PDB file of C-alpha atoms in Angstrom:
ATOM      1  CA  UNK A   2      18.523 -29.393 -54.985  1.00 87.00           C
ATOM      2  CA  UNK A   3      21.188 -29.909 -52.341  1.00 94.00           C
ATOM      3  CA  UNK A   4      21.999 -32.758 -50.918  1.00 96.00           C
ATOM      4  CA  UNK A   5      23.796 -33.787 -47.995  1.00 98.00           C
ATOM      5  CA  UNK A   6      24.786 -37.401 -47.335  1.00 98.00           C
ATOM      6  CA  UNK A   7      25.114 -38.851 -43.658  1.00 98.00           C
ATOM      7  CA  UNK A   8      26.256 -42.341 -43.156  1.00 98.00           C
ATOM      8  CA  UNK A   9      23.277 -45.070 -42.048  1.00 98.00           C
ATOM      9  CA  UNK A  10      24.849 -45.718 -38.617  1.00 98.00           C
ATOM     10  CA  UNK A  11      27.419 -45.133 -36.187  1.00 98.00           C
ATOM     11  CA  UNK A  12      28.581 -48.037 -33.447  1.00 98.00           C
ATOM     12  CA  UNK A  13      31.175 -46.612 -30.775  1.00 98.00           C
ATOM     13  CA  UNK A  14      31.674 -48.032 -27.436  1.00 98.00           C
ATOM     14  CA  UNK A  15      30.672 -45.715 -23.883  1.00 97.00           C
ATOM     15  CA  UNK A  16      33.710 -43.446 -23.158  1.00 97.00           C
ATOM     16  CA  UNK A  17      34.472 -43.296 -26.637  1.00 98.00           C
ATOM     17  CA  UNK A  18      34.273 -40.872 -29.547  1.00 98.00           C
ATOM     18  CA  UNK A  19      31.879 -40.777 -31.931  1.00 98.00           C
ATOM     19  CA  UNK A  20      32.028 -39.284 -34.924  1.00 98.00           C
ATOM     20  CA  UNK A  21      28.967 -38.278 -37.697  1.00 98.00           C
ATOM     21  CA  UNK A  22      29.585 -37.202 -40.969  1.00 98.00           C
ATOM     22  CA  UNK A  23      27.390 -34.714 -43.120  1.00 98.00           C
ATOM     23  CA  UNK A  24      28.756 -34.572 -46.659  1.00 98.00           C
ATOM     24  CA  UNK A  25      27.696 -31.928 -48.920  1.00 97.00           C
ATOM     25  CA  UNK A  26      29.224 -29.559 -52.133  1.00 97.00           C
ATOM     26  CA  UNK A  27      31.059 -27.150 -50.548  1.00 97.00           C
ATOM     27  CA  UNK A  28      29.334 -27.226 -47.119  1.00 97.00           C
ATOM     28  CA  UNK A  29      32.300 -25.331 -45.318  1.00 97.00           C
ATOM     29  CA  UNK A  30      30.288 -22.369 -46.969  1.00 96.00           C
ATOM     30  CA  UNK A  31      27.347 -22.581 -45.215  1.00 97.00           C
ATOM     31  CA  UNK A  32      25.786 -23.110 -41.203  1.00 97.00           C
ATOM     32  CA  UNK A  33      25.293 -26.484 -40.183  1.00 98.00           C
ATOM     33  CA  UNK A  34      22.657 -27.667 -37.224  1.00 98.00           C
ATOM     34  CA  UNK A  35      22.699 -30.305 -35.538  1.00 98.00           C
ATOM     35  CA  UNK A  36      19.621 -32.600 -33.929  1.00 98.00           C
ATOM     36  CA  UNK A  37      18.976 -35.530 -31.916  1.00 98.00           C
ATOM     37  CA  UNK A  38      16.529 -37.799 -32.241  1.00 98.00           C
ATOM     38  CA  UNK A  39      15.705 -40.703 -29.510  1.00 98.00           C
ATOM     39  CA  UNK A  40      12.649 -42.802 -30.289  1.00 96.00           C
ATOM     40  CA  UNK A  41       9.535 -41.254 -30.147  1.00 96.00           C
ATOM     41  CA  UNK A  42      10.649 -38.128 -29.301  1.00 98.00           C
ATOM     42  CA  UNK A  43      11.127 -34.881 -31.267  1.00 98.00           C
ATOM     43  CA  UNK A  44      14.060 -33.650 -32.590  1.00 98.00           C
ATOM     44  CA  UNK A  45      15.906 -32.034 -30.040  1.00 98.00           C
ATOM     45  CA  UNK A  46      18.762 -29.151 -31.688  1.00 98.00           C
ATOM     46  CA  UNK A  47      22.388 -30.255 -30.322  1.00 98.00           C
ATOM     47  CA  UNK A  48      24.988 -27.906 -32.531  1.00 98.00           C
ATOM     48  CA  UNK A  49      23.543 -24.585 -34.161  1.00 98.00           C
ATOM     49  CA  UNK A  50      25.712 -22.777 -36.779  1.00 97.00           C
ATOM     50  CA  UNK A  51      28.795 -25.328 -37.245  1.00 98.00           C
ATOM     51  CA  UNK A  52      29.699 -25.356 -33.490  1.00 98.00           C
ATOM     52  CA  UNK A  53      27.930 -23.654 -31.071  1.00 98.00           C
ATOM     53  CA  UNK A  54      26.076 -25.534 -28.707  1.00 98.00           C
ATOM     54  CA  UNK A  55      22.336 -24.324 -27.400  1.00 97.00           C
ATOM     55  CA  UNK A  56      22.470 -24.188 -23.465  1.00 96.00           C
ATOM     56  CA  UNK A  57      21.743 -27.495 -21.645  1.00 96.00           C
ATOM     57  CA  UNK A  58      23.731 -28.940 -24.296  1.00 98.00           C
ATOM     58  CA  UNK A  59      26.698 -31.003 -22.504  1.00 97.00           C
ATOM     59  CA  UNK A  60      30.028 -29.964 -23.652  1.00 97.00           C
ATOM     60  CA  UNK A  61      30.532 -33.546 -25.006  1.00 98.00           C
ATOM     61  CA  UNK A  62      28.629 -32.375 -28.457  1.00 98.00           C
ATOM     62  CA  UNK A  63      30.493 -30.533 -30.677  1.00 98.00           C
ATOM     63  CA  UNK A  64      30.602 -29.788 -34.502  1.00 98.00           C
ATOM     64  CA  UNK A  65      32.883 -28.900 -37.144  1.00 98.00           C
ATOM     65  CA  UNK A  66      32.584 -27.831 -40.797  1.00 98.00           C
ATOM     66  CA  UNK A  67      35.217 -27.530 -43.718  1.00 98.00           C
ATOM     67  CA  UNK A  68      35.023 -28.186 -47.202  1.00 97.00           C
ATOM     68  CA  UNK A  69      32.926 -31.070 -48.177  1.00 98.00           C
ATOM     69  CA  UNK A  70      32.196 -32.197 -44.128  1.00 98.00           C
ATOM     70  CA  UNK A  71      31.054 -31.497 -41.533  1.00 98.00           C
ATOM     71  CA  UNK A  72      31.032 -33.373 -38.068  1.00 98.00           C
ATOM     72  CA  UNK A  73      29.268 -33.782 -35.352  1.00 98.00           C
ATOM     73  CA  UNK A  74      31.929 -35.426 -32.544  1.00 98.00           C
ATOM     74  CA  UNK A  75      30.068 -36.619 -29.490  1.00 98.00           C
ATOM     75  CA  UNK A  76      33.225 -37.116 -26.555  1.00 98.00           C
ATOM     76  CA  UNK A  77      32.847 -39.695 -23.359  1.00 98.00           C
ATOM     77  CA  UNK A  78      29.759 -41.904 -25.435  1.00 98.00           C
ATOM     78  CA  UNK A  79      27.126 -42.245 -22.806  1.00 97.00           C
ATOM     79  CA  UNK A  80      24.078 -45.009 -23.037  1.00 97.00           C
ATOM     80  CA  UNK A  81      21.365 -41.959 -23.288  1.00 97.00           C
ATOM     81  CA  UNK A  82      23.373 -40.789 -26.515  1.00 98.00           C
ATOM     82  CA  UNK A  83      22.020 -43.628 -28.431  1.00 98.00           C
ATOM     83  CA  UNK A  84      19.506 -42.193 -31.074  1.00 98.00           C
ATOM     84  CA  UNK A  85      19.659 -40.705 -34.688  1.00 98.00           C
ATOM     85  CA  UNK A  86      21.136 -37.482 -35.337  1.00 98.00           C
ATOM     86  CA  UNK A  87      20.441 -35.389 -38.257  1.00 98.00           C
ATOM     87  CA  UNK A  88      22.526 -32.996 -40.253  1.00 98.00           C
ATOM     88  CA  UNK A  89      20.763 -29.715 -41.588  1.00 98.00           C
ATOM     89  CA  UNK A  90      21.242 -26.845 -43.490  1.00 97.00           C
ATOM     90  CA  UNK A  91      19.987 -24.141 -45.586  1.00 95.00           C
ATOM     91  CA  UNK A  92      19.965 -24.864 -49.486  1.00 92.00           C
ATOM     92  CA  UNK A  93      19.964 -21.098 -50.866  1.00 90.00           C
ATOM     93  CA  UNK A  94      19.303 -21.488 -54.117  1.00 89.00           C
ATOM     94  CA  UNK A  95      16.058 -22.945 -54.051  1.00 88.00           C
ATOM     95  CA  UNK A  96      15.384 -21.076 -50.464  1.00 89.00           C
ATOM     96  CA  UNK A  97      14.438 -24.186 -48.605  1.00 91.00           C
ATOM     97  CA  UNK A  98      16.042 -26.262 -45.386  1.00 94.00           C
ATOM     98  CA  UNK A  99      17.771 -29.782 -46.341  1.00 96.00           C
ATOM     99  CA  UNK A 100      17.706 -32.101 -43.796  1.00 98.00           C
ATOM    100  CA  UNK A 101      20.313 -35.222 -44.202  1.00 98.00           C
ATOM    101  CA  UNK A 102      19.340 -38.622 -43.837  1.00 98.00           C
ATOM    102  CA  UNK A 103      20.292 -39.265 -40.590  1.00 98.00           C
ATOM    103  CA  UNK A 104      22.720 -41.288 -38.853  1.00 98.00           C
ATOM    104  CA  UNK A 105      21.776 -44.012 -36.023  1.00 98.00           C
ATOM    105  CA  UNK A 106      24.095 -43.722 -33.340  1.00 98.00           C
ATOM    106  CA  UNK A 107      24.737 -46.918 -31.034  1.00 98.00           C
ATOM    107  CA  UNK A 108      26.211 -47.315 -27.946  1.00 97.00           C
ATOM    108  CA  UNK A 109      27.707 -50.726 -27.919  1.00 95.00           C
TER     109      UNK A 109
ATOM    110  CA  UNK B  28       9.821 -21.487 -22.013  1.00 90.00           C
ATOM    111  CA  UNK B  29       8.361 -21.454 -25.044  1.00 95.00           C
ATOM    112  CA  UNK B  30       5.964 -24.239 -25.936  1.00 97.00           C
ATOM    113  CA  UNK B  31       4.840 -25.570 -29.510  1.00 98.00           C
ATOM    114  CA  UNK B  32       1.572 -28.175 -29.585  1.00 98.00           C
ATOM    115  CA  UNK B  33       0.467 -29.650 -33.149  1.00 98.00           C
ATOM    116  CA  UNK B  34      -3.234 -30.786 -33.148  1.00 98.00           C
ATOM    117  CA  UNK B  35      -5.941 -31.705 -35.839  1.00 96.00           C
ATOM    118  CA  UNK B  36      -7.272 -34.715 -37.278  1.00 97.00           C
ATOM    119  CA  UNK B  37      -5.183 -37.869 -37.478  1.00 96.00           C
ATOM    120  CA  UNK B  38      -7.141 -39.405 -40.147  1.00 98.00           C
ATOM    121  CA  UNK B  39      -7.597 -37.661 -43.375  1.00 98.00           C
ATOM    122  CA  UNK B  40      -8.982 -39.341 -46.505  1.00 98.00           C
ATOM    123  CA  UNK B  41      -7.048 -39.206 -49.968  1.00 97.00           C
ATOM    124  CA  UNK B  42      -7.568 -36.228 -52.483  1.00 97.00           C
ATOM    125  CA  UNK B  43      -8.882 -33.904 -49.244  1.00 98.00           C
ATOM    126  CA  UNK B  44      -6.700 -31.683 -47.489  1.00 98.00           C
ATOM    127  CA  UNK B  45      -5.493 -32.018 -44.565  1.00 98.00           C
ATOM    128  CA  UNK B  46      -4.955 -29.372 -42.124  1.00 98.00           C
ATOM    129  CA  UNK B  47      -2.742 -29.401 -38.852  1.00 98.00           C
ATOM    130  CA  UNK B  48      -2.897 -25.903 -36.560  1.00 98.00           C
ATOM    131  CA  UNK B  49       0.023 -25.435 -33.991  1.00 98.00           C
ATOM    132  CA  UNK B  50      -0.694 -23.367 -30.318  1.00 98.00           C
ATOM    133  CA  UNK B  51       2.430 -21.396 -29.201  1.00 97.00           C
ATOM    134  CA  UNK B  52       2.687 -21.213 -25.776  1.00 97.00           C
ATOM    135  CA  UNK B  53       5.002 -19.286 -23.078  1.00 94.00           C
ATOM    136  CA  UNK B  54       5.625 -16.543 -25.885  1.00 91.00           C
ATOM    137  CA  UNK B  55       4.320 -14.340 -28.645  1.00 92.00           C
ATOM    138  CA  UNK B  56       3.951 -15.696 -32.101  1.00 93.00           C
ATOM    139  CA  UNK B  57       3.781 -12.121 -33.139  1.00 90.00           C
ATOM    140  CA  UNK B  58       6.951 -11.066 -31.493  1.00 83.00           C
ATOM    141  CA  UNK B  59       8.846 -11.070 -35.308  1.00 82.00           C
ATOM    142  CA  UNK B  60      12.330 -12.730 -33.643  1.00 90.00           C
ATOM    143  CA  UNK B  61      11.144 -15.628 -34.642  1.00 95.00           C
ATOM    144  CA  UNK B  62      10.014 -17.888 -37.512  1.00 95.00           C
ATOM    145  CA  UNK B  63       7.718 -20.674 -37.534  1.00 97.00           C
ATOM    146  CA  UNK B  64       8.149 -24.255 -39.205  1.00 98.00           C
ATOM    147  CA  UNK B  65       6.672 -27.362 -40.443  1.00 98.00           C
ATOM    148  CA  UNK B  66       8.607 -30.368 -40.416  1.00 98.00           C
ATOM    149  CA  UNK B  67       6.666 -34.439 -40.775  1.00 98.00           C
ATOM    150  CA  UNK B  68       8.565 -37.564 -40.908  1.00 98.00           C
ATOM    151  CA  UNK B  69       6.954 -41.005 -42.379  1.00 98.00           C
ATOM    152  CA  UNK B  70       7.452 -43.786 -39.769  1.00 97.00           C
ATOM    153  CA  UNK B  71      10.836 -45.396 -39.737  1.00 96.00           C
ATOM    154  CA  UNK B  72      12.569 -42.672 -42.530  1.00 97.00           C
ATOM    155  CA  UNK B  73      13.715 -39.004 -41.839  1.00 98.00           C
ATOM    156  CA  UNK B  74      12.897 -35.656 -41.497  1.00 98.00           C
ATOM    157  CA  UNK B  75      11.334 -33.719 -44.555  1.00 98.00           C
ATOM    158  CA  UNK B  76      11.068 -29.560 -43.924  1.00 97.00           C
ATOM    159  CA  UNK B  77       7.954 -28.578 -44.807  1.00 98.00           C
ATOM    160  CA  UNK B  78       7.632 -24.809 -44.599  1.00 97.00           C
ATOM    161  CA  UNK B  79       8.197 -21.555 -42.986  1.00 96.00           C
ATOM    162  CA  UNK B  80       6.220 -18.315 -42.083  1.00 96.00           C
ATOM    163  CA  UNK B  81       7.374 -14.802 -40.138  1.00 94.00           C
ATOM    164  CA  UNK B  82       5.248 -13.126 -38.729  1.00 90.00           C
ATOM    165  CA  UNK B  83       5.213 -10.876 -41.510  1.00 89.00           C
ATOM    166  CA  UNK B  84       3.738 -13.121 -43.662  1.00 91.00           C
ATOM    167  CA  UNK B  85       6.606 -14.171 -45.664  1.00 93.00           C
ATOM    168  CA  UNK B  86       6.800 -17.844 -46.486  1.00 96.00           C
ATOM    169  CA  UNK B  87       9.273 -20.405 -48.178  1.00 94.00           C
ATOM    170  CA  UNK B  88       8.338 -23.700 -48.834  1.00 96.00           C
ATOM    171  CA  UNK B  89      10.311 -26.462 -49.936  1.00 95.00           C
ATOM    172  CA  UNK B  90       9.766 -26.645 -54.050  1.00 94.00           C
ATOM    173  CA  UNK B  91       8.653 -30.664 -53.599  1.00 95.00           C
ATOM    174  CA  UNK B  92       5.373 -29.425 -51.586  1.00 97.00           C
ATOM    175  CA  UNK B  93       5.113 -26.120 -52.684  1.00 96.00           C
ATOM    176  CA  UNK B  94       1.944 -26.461 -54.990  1.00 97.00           C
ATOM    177  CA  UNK B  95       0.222 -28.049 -52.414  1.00 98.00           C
ATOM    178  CA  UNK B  96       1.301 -26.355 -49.104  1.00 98.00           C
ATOM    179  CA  UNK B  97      -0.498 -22.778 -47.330  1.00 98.00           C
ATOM    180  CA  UNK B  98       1.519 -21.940 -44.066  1.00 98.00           C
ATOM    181  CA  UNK B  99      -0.228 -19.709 -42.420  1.00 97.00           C
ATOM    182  CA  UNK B 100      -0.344 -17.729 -38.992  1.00 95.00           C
ATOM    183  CA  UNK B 101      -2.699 -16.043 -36.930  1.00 94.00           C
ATOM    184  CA  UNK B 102      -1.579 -13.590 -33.884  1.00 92.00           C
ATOM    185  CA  UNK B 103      -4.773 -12.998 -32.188  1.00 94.00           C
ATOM    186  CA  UNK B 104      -4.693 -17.130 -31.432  1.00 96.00           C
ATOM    187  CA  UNK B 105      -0.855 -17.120 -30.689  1.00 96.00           C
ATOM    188  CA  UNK B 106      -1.384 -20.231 -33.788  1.00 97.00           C
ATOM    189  CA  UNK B 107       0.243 -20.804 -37.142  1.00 97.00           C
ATOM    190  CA  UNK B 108      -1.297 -23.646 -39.542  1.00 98.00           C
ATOM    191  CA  UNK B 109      -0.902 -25.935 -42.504  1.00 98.00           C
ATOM    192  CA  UNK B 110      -2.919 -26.780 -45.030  1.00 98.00           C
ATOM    193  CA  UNK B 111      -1.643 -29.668 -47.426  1.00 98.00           C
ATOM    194  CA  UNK B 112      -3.744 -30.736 -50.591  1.00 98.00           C
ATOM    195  CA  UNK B 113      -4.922 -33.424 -52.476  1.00 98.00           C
ATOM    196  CA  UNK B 114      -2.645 -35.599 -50.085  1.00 98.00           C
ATOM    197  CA  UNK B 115      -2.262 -39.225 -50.658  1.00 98.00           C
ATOM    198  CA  UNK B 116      -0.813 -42.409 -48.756  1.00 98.00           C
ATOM    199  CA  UNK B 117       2.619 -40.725 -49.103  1.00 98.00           C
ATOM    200  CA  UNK B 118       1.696 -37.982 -46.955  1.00 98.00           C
ATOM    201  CA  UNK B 119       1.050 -40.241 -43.823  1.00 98.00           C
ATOM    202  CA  UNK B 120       3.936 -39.088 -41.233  1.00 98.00           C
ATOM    203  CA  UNK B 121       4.292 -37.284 -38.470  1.00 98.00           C
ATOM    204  CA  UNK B 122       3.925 -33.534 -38.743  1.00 98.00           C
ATOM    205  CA  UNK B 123       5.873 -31.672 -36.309  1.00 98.00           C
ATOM    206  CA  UNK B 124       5.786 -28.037 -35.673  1.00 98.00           C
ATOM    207  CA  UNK B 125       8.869 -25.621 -35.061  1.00 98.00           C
ATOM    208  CA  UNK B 126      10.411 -22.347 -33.928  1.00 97.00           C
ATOM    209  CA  UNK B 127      13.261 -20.610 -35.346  1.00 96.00           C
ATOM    210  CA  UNK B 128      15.304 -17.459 -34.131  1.00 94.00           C
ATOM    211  CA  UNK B 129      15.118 -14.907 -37.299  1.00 92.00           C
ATOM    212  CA  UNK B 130      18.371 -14.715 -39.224  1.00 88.00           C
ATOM    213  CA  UNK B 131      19.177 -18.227 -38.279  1.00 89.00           C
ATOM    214  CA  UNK B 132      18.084 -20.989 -40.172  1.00 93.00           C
ATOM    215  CA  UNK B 133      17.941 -23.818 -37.832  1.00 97.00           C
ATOM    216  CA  UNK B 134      15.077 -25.094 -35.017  1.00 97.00           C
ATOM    217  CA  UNK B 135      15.507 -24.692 -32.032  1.00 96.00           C
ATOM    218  CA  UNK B 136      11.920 -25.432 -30.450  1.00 97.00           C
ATOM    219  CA  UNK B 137       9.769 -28.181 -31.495  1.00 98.00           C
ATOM    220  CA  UNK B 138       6.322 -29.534 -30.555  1.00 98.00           C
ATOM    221  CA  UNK B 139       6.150 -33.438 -29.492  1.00 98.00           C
ATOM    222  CA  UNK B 140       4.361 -34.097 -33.311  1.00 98.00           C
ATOM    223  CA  UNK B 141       1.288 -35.728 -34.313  1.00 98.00           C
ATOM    224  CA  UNK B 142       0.747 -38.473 -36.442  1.00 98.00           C
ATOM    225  CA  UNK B 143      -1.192 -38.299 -39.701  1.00 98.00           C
ATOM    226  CA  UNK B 144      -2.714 -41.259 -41.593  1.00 98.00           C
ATOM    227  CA  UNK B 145      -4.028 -40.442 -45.287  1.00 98.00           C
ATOM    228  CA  UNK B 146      -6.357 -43.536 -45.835  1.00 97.00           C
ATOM    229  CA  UNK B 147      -9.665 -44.268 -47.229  1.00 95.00           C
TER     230      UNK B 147
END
């Protein structure tokens, strides 16, 4: 089964960058998504298909994917952007999503 | 805008099955540019995928459930369920329902989830 690996957690300061990693075999080959998670709340999708962004989605979120990573880089780090954020992705071989971990993102 | 709301028992006992049903509102279930989802989450870890159904009928489910998982849908309720077996303590999460655009493969509507405790 496919795995992809996100690191536990994420500290960045407001105005900063963050940056959340999403290892996998080869995962420049296939779409990566994207989702948000703030306590109690469901998931909400932030990055569809790498990069693109679903609308009401600031421009801040963005996402990349190449070879073994991909990343989701949040710009200008705002309070509300504290919350875990999950890498996903279709495992075709078994025909099944694979969520990652997820990383907790905080605002320092 | 679309709305997805999970509901059915929060309690279930071990060994029975426990069934969650999830009302689409705001749009047609039957509408086929779409697929339907089950996610859950135990408290405090991450986010396991469950299942899908079209409205066709087709299913996948994810090979660590799969002999104990029915996704199903009904049109004429605007409704698609789940139907988990012989569950046990490691079952208790929160089960979330979803809606995906066909030919993509990620969510991009969820309902607000609903917690399920497998307990005697």
């Amino acid at each position: 089964s496919y795995v992809l690996t996100q690191p536990p957690s994420v500290s960045v300061a407001p105005g900063q960058t963050a940056r959340i990693t999403c290892g996998g075999n080869n995962i420049g080959s296939k779409s990566v998504h994207w989702y948000q998670q703030k306590p109690g709340q469901a998931p909400v999708l932030v990055v569809y298909d790498d990069s693109d962004r679903p609308s009401g989605i600031p421009e801040r979120f963005s996402g990349s994917n190449s070879g073994n990573t991909a990343t989701l880089t949040i710009s200008r780090v705002e309070a509300g952007d504290e919350a875990d954020y999950y890498c996903q992705v279709w495992d075709s071989s078994s025909d099944h999503k694979v969520f990652g971990g997820g990383t907790k993102l905080t605002v320092l | 805008q679309v709305q997805l709301q999970e509901s059915g028992p929060g309690l279930v006992k071990p060994s029975q099955t426990l069934s969650l049903t999830c009302t689409v509102s705001g749009g047609s279930i039957s509408s086929g540019s779409y697929y339907w989802s089950w996610i859950r989450q135990p408290a405090g870890k991450g986010l396991e995928w469950i299942g899908r159904i079209y409205t066709s009928g087709s299913t996948n489910y994810n090979p660590s459930l799969k002999s104990r998982v029915t996704i199903s849908v009904d049109t004429s309720k605007n409704q698609f369920s789940l139907k988990l077996s012989s569950v046990t303590a490691a079952d208790t999460a929160v089960y979330y329902c979803a809606r995906g655009p066909y030919g993509g493969n990620y969510l991009g509507n969820w309902g607000q989830g609903t917690l399920v405790t497998v307990s005697s």
